[in-house]
Structures are given as C-alpha cells and as structure tokens.
Amino acid sequence: SAEETALSPPVPPWSGASGTVEDLHREYGNIFRYGNRNAASHLWATFLLERAPQMTDAKLQEMFTGFCAVSGSPVYANEYKRYKLTLPALFGAAGNLAKGFMYYCCWPCVCDTHDFIRVDTKTITTADGPKAYRFAVIGNPCENPAALDEPFVQPFDRRRTTLAREAAEVRCGPGSELIGATLSDHGYPIISMFFDAPAEVESAVVVGPGFNPTPGRMTQLGG
C-alpha cells in the first residue's frame, strides 16, 4: 500500500486554498523563478502537494486540473481539455494498466503521455485526512544531466537550442535529484494527478450507428 511521506518544511497559509484555479495561476511567478513553465509541471504539482493539508480532497483535485502535465501550460478544465487514457502502472502486478483522465493544453501532449508517462501512487494528507491518490509520473531527467546541454534543432522554428535553455526550470541537484520534485511511492517525479474515471466510462465502448464524436470533445456517459 502507499505510504505517506511528510512534505516539509511546513508552508504558510495559502489564500488560494479555498479559491479557484485562477488563484493557482496567479502563483506562476512564485512557482517558476528560473525560467518559464516549459516541462516543469513537477513544480505545479509540488506547490499544490505542499499545501494539500490546507485544502479539501475535492479542492486539491480541482486545483490539479489547472495545468497541462506535459507542457506545464496553465489550463482551464473543460470537455475539450480532458482525455481518457490507459497507461502502464508502476503499482500492482507486472503489466498492470491504469485507466483515468488527464488535462492538457492541446492534443499532441497526449502522444507524449503515451510515450513517457506512467502512473504511480502516493498518500497525501488533505484537510479531509490522508488519501491514496494516483499520479502521473516521469523518469528522473537528472539521471543523465548532461543530456540537458546537448544541442538539438527545435522542430517548430528550426532553431538550434538545448533543453537547459528551453526548460530552465528542469534543474538537477548534486545528488542527481530533480530540484523541486515530489516523488511518488516508487521514487518518480510527480507531474500531475491521474484522475479516476467513473466505472461506466472505464468499461464503456462507445461505437455504433448514430455515434458521431467531435474530435477533442468528451462524450458524456451515465449522466
């Protein structure tokens, strides 16, 4: 089972703990101090997890809908931003798969999710008490920090650059740790919550005559 790990030192009261996702977005400049949010969703996650004792379970989950796990872009949750996924799980039997939802800024991030993201657990204490959550996690980029300085050609504008330049908030400590990351039960950086899917959505196969889905839009099931 997941074991609770204390997040320390304690943080001061956050006025946004009973607010909205906009309150989280207003903290952008306090969360990202060395660059922009590129590939730095671990910092959004840690900001929220450190303040979880000040929030109800429902509020914590609401706040985690406020950013894209892949790009780090601020997001306002809606039916065009939420995607159902089936990803490899790091808990349970070998080959276990986890089904759930994540929120994104745009659909290409879903492809990156399938390539690089896995699901793990961690028990977090909220104002409602401790609860085991499922989280989206990545491998530790600081296991090979030299790769951050390897040049590559940016495919969007053909610039020659490095990850260290484009994702300045991805910083490595002396012990090869990703600075600012909160680790899951199996020791991987948490970048977002992996939201539970209702049972009817987990098992549903929505195909057949008259089914004409809109790309990027959630199909409602079970009311």
Short mmCIF file of C-alpha atoms in Angstrom, two decimals:
data_model
loop_
_atom_site.label_atom_id
_atom_site.label_comp_id
_atom_site.label_asym_id
_atom_site.label_seq_id
_atom_site.Cartn_x
_atom_site.Cartn_y
_atom_site.Cartn_z
CA SER A 1 0.00 0.00 0.00
CA ALA A 2 1.03 3.60 -0.42
CA GLU A 3 2.95 5.12 2.43
CA GLU A 4 2.53 8.73 3.40
CA THR A 5 5.66 10.85 3.18
CA ALA A 6 5.71 14.11 5.11
CA LEU A 7 6.28 17.16 2.94
CA SER A 8 8.47 19.59 4.85
CA PRO A 9 9.14 22.25 5.87
CA PRO A 10 5.56 23.42 6.52
CA VAL A 11 4.38 26.19 4.23
CA PRO A 12 2.49 29.28 5.39
CA PRO A 13 -1.28 29.50 4.87
CA TRP A 14 -2.22 29.95 1.22
CA SER A 15 -5.10 32.28 0.45
CA GLY A 16 -5.93 30.25 -2.65
CA ALA A 17 -6.58 27.04 -0.71
CA SER A 18 -10.33 27.70 -0.79
CA GLY A 19 -10.29 29.61 -4.07
CA THR A 20 -10.23 28.64 -7.73
CA VAL A 21 -7.75 27.54 -10.36
CA GLU A 22 -7.19 31.22 -11.12
CA ASP A 23 -5.60 31.55 -7.67
CA LEU A 24 -3.14 28.84 -8.66
CA HIS A 25 -2.36 30.58 -11.94
CA ARG A 26 -1.64 33.81 -10.05
CA GLU A 27 1.21 31.98 -8.29
CA TYR A 28 3.04 31.47 -11.60
CA GLY A 29 5.82 33.92 -10.76
CA ASN A 30 6.35 32.35 -7.33
CA ILE A 31 6.46 28.80 -8.71
CA PHE A 32 8.70 29.40 -11.73
CA ARG A 33 11.65 31.51 -10.63
CA TYR A 34 14.38 30.48 -13.08
CA GLY A 35 12.54 30.35 -16.39
CA ASN A 36 9.12 29.60 -17.76
CA ARG A 37 6.86 26.61 -17.17
CA ASN A 38 8.25 24.51 -20.07
CA ALA A 39 8.39 20.84 -18.99
CA ALA A 40 8.16 21.93 -15.36
CA SER A 41 4.80 20.55 -14.24
CA HIS A 42 6.58 18.94 -11.30
CA LEU A 43 6.74 22.43 -9.76
CA TRP A 44 2.99 23.00 -10.15
CA ALA A 45 2.45 19.61 -8.51
CA THR A 46 4.79 20.24 -5.59
CA PHE A 47 3.26 23.65 -4.93
CA LEU A 48 -0.15 22.01 -4.54
CA LEU A 49 1.03 18.96 -2.60
CA GLU A 50 2.85 21.11 -0.08
CA ARG A 51 -0.42 22.97 0.52
CA ALA A 52 -2.66 19.91 0.43
CA PRO A 53 -3.30 19.96 4.22
CA GLN A 54 -4.99 23.34 3.69
CA MET A 55 -7.36 22.00 1.03
CA THR A 56 -10.21 19.52 0.96
CA ASP A 57 -9.85 16.46 -1.23
CA ALA A 58 -12.26 17.99 -3.76
CA LYS A 59 -10.36 21.29 -3.85
CA LEU A 60 -7.00 19.56 -4.32
CA GLN A 61 -8.38 17.61 -7.26
CA GLU A 62 -9.88 20.79 -8.72
CA MET A 63 -6.55 22.59 -8.49
CA PHE A 64 -4.76 19.75 -10.29
CA THR A 65 -6.98 20.37 -13.34
CA GLY A 66 -5.32 23.77 -13.73
CA PHE A 67 -2.23 22.88 -15.75
CA CYS A 68 -1.05 20.62 -18.55
CA ALA A 69 1.05 17.75 -17.25
CA VAL A 70 3.28 17.72 -20.32
CA SER A 71 3.87 21.35 -21.29
CA GLY A 72 3.20 22.98 -17.94
CA SER A 73 0.80 25.45 -19.57
CA PRO A 74 -1.96 26.87 -17.37
CA VAL A 75 -5.27 25.21 -18.27
CA TYR A 76 -8.93 25.83 -17.50
CA ALA A 77 -10.66 22.46 -17.32
CA ASN A 78 -13.38 21.80 -19.85
CA GLU A 79 -14.58 18.97 -22.05
CA TYR A 80 -12.04 19.84 -24.76
CA LYS A 81 -9.09 19.63 -22.36
CA ARG A 82 -9.82 16.29 -20.68
CA TYR A 83 -8.74 12.96 -22.17
CA LYS A 84 -9.25 9.40 -21.07
CA LEU A 85 -6.03 7.35 -21.01
CA THR A 86 -4.82 3.84 -20.34
CA LEU A 87 -1.21 3.92 -19.12
CA PRO A 88 1.27 1.47 -17.62
CA ALA A 89 1.03 1.41 -13.82
CA LEU A 90 4.02 1.14 -11.50
CA PHE A 91 1.88 -0.42 -8.77
CA GLY A 92 0.21 -3.81 -8.66
CA ALA A 93 1.18 -6.82 -10.76
CA ALA A 94 3.67 -6.59 -13.60
CA GLY A 95 1.97 -5.33 -16.72
CA ASN A 96 -0.81 -3.64 -14.77
CA LEU A 97 -2.60 -0.83 -16.61
CA ALA A 98 -4.30 2.22 -15.12
CA LYS A 99 -7.32 3.94 -16.67
CA GLY A 100 -8.22 7.52 -15.91
CA PHE A 101 -8.31 11.13 -17.06
CA MET A 102 -5.74 13.88 -17.52
CA TYR A 103 -5.98 17.51 -18.62
CA TYR A 104 -3.96 19.03 -21.44
CA CYS A 105 -3.37 22.28 -23.27
CA CYS A 106 -3.61 20.53 -26.66
CA TRP A 107 -3.95 17.03 -28.11
CA PRO A 108 -0.27 16.47 -29.15
CA CYS A 109 0.57 16.28 -25.44
CA VAL A 110 -1.48 13.07 -25.31
CA CYS A 111 1.07 11.44 -27.63
CA ASP A 112 3.92 12.44 -25.31
CA THR A 113 1.95 10.98 -22.42
CA HIS A 114 1.77 7.56 -24.01
CA ASP A 115 5.49 7.67 -24.80
CA PHE A 116 6.89 8.90 -21.50
CA ILE A 117 4.38 8.98 -18.61
CA ARG A 118 3.45 6.23 -16.18
CA VAL A 119 1.03 6.06 -13.21
CA ASP A 120 2.08 5.62 -9.59
CA THR A 121 0.57 6.22 -6.16
CA LYS A 122 1.20 8.44 -3.17
CA THR A 123 -0.79 9.05 0.02
CA ILE A 124 -1.40 12.74 0.64
CA THR A 125 -2.94 14.34 3.71
CA THR A 126 -5.62 16.91 2.91
CA ALA A 127 -7.99 18.78 5.23
CA ASP A 128 -10.21 15.68 4.97
CA GLY A 129 -7.43 13.35 6.12
CA PRO A 130 -4.98 11.05 4.31
CA LYS A 131 -5.91 9.54 0.97
CA ALA A 132 -4.05 7.43 -1.59
CA TYR A 133 -4.04 9.17 -4.98
CA ARG A 134 -2.86 8.09 -8.38
CA PHE A 135 -0.36 10.43 -10.05
CA ALA A 136 1.22 10.80 -13.45
CA VAL A 137 4.98 10.39 -13.15
CA ILE A 138 8.06 10.56 -15.37
CA GLY A 139 11.56 9.18 -15.23
CA ASN A 140 14.15 11.32 -13.49
CA PRO A 141 15.83 13.53 -16.14
CA CYS A 142 18.67 14.18 -13.71
CA GLU A 143 19.93 10.62 -14.00
CA ASN A 144 21.63 11.93 -17.16
CA PRO A 145 22.00 15.69 -16.58
CA ALA A 146 24.49 16.09 -19.44
CA ALA A 147 21.62 15.44 -21.86
CA LEU A 148 20.09 18.77 -20.85
CA ASP A 149 23.01 20.55 -22.52
CA GLU A 150 23.07 18.50 -25.72
CA PRO A 151 22.10 20.69 -28.70
CA PHE A 152 19.14 19.82 -30.90
CA VAL A 153 17.12 21.52 -33.62
CA GLN A 154 13.78 22.82 -32.41
CA PRO A 155 11.25 21.31 -34.88
CA PHE A 156 8.83 24.24 -34.73
CA ASP A 157 11.12 27.05 -35.86
CA ARG A 158 14.32 25.13 -36.72
CA ARG A 159 16.35 26.87 -34.03
CA ARG A 160 19.38 25.12 -32.57
CA THR A 161 18.96 25.01 -28.81
CA THR A 162 19.22 22.83 -25.69
CA LEU A 163 16.82 21.53 -23.08
CA ALA A 164 18.67 23.56 -20.44
CA ARG A 165 17.78 26.70 -22.36
CA GLU A 166 14.21 25.81 -23.32
CA ALA A 167 13.28 24.23 -19.98
CA ALA A 168 15.29 26.24 -17.49
CA GLU A 169 13.19 25.06 -14.53
CA VAL A 170 14.38 21.48 -15.07
CA ARG A 171 17.32 21.74 -12.68
CA CYS A 172 19.41 18.99 -11.15
CA GLY A 173 20.82 18.83 -7.63
CA PRO A 174 24.15 17.38 -6.50
CA GLY A 175 22.55 14.02 -5.76
CA SER A 176 21.07 13.71 -9.27
CA GLU A 177 17.66 14.74 -7.93
CA LEU A 178 15.20 16.85 -9.89
CA ILE A 179 15.04 20.03 -7.83
CA GLY A 180 11.55 20.85 -6.62
CA ALA A 181 10.01 17.48 -7.49
CA THR A 182 7.80 15.46 -5.16
CA LEU A 183 8.43 11.73 -5.59
CA SER A 184 5.81 9.01 -5.87
CA ASP A 185 5.78 5.78 -3.86
CA HIS A 186 8.25 4.20 -6.26
CA GLY A 187 10.50 7.26 -6.40
CA TYR A 188 9.45 9.03 -9.61
CA PRO A 189 8.77 12.77 -10.08
CA ILE A 190 5.06 13.60 -9.88
CA ILE A 191 3.87 15.88 -12.69
CA SER A 192 0.08 15.70 -12.34
CA MET A 193 -2.82 13.85 -10.79
CA PHE A 194 -4.23 10.86 -12.68
CA PHE A 195 -7.95 11.34 -12.19
CA ASP A 196 -10.28 8.43 -11.57
CA ALA A 197 -12.72 7.54 -14.34
CA PRO A 198 -16.31 6.67 -13.42
CA ALA A 199 -16.97 2.93 -13.62
CA GLU A 200 -19.29 3.27 -16.62
CA VAL A 201 -16.58 5.17 -18.51
CA GLU A 202 -13.89 2.65 -17.56
CA SER A 203 -15.75 -0.19 -19.25
CA ALA A 204 -17.67 1.61 -21.98
CA VAL A 205 -17.03 1.15 -25.67
CA VAL A 206 -18.93 3.94 -27.40
CA VAL A 207 -19.29 2.92 -31.02
CA GLY A 208 -22.16 2.08 -33.31
CA PRO A 209 -24.79 3.64 -35.54
CA GLY A 210 -25.51 7.27 -34.84
CA PHE A 211 -22.31 7.84 -32.87
CA ASN A 212 -20.56 10.87 -34.38
CA PRO A 213 -17.96 12.13 -31.89
CA THR A 214 -16.37 15.56 -32.12
CA PRO A 215 -12.55 15.31 -32.06
CA GLY A 216 -11.14 16.60 -28.78
CA ARG A 217 -14.50 16.66 -27.02
CA MET A 218 -15.55 14.35 -24.20
CA THR A 219 -18.57 12.12 -24.77
CA GLN A 220 -20.91 12.13 -21.78
CA LEU A 221 -21.89 8.79 -20.28
CA GLY A 222 -24.08 7.92 -17.35
CA GLY A 223 -25.45 11.46 -16.99
#
